Short mmCIF file of C-alpha atoms in Angstrom, two decimals:
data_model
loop_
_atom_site.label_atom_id
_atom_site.label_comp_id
_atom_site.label_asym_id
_atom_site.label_seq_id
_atom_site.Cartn_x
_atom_site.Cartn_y
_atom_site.Cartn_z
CA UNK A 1 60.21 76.33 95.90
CA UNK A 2 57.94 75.78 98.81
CA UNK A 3 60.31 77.67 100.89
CA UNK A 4 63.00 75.51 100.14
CA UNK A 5 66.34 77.28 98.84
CA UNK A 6 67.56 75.71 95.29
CA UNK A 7 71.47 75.88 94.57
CA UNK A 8 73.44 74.12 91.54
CA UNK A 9 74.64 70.20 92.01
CA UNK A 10 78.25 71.18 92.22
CA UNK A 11 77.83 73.74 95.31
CA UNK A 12 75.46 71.09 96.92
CA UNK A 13 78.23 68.20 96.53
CA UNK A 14 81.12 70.68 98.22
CA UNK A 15 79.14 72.00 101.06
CA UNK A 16 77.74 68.38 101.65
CA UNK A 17 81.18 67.18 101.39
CA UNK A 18 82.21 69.70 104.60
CA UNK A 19 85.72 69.88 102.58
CA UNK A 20 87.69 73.01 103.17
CA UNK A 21 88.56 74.82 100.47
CA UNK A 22 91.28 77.79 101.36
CA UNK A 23 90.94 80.27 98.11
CA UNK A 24 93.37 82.61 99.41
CA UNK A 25 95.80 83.03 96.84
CA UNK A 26 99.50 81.39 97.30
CA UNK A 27 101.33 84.46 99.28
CA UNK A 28 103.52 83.63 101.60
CA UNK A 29 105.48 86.37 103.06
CA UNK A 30 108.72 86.65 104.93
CA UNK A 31 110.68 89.54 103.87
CA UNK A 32 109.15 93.09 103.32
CA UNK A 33 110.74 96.17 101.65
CA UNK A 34 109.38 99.22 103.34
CA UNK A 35 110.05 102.35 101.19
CA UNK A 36 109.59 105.85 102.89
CA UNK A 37 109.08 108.21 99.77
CA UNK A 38 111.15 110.87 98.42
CA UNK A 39 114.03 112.28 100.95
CA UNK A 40 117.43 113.75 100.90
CA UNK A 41 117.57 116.41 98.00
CA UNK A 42 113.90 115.62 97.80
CA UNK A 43 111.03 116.84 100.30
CA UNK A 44 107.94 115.80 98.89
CA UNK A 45 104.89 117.29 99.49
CA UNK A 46 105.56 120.94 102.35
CA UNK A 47 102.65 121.83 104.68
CA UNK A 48 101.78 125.37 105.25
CA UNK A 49 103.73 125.22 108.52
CA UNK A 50 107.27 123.54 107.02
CA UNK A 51 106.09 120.46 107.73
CA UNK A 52 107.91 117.77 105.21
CA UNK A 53 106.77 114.61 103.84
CA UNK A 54 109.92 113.14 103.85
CA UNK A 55 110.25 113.36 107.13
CA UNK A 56 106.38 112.07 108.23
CA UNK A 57 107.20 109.01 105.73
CA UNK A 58 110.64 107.99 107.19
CA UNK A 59 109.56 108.07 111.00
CA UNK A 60 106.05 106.24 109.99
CA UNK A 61 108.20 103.42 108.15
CA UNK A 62 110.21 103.20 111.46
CA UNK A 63 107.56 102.90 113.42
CA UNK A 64 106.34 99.79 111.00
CA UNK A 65 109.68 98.26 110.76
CA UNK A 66 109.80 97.57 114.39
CA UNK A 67 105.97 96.34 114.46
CA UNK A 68 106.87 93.84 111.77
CA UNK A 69 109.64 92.87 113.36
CA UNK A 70 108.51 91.70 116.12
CA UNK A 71 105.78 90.11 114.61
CA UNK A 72 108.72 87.68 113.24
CA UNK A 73 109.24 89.41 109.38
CA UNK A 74 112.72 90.42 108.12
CA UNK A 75 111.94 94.12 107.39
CA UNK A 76 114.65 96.29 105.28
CA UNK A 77 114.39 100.15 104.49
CA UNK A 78 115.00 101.21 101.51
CA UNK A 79 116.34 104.35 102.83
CA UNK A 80 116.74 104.55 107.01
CA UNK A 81 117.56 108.49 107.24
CA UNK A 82 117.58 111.89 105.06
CA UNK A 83 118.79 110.28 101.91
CA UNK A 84 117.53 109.96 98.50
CA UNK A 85 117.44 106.87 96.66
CA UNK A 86 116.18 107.16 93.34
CA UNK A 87 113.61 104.84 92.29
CA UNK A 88 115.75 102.32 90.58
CA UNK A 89 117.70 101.97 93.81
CA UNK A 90 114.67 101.97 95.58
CA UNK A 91 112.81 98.98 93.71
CA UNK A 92 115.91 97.01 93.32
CA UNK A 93 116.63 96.54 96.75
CA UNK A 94 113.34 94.62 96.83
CA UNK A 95 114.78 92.36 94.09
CA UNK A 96 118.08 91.66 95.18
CA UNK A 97 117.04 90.92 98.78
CA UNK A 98 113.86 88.57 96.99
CA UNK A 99 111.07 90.86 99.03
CA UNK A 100 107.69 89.02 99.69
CA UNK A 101 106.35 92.23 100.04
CA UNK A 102 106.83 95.91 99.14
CA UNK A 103 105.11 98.94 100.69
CA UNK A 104 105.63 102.45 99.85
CA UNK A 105 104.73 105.30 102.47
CA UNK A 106 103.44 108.31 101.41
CA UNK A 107 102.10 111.65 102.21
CA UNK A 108 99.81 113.76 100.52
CA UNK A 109 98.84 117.47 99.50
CA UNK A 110 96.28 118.96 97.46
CA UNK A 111 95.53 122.48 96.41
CA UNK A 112 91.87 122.63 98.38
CA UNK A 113 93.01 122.15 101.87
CA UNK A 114 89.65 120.96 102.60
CA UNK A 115 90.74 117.68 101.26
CA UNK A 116 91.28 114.62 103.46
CA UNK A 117 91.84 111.38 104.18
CA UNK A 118 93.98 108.39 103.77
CA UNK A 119 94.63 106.80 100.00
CA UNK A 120 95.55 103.02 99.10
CA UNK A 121 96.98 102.23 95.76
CA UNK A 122 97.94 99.21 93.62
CA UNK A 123 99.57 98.55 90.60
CA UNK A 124 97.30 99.25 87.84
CA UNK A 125 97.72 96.42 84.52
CA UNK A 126 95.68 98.48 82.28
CA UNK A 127 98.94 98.42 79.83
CA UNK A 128 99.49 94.77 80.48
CA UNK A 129 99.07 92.86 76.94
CA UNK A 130 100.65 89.96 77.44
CA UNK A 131 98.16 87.78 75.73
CA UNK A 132 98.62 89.64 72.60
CA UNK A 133 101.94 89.51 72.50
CA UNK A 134 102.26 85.62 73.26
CA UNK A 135 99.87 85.23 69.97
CA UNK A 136 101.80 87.56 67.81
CA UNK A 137 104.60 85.80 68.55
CA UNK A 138 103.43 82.20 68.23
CA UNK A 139 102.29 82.62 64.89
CA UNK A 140 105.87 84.52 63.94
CA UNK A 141 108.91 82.93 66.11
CA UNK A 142 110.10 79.76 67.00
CA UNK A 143 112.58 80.44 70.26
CA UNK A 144 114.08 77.18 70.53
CA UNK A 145 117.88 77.49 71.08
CA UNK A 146 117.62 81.29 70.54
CA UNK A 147 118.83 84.28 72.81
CA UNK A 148 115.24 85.60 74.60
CA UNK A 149 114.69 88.69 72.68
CA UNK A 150 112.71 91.59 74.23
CA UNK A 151 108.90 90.80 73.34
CA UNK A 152 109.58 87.33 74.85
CA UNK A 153 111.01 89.51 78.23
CA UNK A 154 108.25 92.03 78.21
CA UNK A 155 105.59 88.79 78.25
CA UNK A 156 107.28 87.19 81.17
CA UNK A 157 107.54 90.99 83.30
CA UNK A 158 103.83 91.09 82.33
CA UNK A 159 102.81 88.02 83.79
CA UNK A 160 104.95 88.49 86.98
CA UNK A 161 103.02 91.46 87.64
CA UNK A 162 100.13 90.20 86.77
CA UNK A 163 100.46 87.39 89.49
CA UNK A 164 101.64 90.03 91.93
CA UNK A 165 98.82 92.06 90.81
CA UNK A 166 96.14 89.71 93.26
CA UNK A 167 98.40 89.56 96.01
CA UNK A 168 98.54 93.79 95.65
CA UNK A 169 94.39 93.91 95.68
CA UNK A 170 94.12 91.55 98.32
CA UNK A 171 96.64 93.87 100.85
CA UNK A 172 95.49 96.94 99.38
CA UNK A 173 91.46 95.74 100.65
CA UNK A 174 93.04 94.46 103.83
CA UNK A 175 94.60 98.05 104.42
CA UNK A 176 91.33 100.15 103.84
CA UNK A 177 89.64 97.46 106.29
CA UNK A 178 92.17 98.10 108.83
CA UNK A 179 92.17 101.70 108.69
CA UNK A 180 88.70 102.14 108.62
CA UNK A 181 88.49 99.42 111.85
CA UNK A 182 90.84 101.89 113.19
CA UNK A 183 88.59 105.04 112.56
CA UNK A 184 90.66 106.48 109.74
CA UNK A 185 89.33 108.40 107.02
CA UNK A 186 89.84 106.15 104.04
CA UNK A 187 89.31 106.04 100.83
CA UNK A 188 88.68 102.61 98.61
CA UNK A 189 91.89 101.25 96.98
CA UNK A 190 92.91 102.61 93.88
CA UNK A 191 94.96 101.50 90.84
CA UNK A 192 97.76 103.61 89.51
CA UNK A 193 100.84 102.60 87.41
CA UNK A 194 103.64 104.41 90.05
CA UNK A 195 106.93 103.31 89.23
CA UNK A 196 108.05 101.84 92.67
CA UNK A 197 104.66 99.41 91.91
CA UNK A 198 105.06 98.34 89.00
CA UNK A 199 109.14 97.44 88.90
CA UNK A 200 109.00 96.37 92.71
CA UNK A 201 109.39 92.68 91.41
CA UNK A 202 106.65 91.51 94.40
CA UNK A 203 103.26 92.43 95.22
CA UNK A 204 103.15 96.03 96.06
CA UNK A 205 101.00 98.89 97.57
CA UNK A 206 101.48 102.19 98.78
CA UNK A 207 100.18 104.60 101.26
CA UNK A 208 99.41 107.80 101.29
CA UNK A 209 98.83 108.13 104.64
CA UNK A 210 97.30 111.65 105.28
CA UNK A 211 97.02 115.08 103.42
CA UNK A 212 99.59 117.84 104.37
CA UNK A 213 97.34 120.45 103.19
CA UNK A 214 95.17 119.67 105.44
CA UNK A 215 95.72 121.82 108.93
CA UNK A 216 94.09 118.87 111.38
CA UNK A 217 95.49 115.75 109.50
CA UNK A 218 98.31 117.85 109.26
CA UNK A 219 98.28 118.46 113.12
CA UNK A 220 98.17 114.93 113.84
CA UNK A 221 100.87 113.84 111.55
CA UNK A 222 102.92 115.28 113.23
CA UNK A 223 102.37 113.21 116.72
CA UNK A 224 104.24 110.35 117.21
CA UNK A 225 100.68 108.62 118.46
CA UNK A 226 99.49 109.38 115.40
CA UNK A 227 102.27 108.53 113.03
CA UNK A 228 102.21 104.84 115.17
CA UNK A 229 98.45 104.17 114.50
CA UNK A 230 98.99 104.26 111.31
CA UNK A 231 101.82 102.04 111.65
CA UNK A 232 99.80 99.70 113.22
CA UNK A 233 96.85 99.57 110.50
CA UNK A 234 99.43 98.69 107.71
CA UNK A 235 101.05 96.03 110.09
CA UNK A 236 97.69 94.58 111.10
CA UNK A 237 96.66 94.31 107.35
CA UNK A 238 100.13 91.90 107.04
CA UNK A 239 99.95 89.93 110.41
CA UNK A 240 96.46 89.53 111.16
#
């Protein structure tokens, strides 16, 4: 009014308070899983000129290990040559080594080669229902003293990845920040319900870092230059 901004009595008391108020969610992170996709038996996605995924997505994750590392994080592989782990494998060695973090690294392919561009996803909770389930079985069960039967698991694994499930947004809008920064063509983050995210057991994203199909991201995938930028977007997303 009058040229005079109004705002509500609560905002007015905290900003005329000058108290700090961090609303970054509790993520603290000291160990990170790094998972190059596919390998061993399994190629992934093959460019027109022989050009495999698996390979593009183990040297990538090497080149992000040591970044990491020397930023100060205890980085493990879940696979550190031509082997295949299967996805099991894969996601439990982020549990049993209590990960912080898990990133999968990707490659893509599409039929049109014309297709481009680097992709961010996070775990989607679209099948999530664990408020349902908690009143179905409050009004049924009393679990005192009993063994925990399934439902009573499946709630808990819901809300674990739905806690995860901020931490994954946050990183995965960190990432497209960084690669665009970087000049990258990238995409906005995406939900999808990939194994490796949602029985990781931490906050998780992957990367698909480039399309195959494509001959000139193709072309540059193959540099090690290359391959190291976008090493350094994903480990800028994490340290900075």
């Amino acid at each position: 009014l009058k040229g005079k901004i109004a705002i509500p009595s609560q905002l007015e008391k905290l900003v005329s308070s000058q108290t700090y108020v961090d609303i970054r969610p509790g993520f603290t992170v000291k160990t990170i899983v790094i998972d190059p996709g596919h390998g061993g038996k399994d190629p992934g996605a093959i460019s027109p000129r022989g050009l495999k995924e698996k390979t593009v997505n183990l040297s990538i994750a090497k080149y992000l290990k040591t970044k990491l590392e020397r930023a100060g994080f205890k980085v493990i592989l879940t696979r550190a040559d031509d082997s295949y782990p299967t996805l099991q494998k894969r996601v439990n060695i982020a549990k049993n080594n209590k990960a912080d973090l898990f990133i999968s690294v990707h490659t893509n392919s599409n039929r049109s080669s014309k297709v481009s561009g680097t992709e961010i996803y996070y775990l989607s909770p679209s099948r999530l229902n664990s408020n349902a389930r908690a009143v179905k079985l409050a009004k049924t069960e009393n679990f005192q003293g009993k063994v925990m039967p399934f439902d009573v698991k499946a709630i808990l694994w819901d809300l674990l990845i739905t806690k995860n499930y901020a931490s994954s947004i946050e990183l995965s809008n960190s990432l497209y920040f960084n690669f665009k920064n970087l000049g990258f063509k990238v995409k906005p983050p995406k939900k999808a319900p990939f194994y490796v995210l949602r029985f990781a057991y931490t906050p998780s994203v992957l990367v698909e870092t480039g399309y195959l199909s494509n001959r000139y991201e193709e072309k540059a995938l193959r540099k090690k230059h290359y391959q190291k930028q976008i090493a350094e977007s994903i480990a800028l997303s994490i340290t900075s």
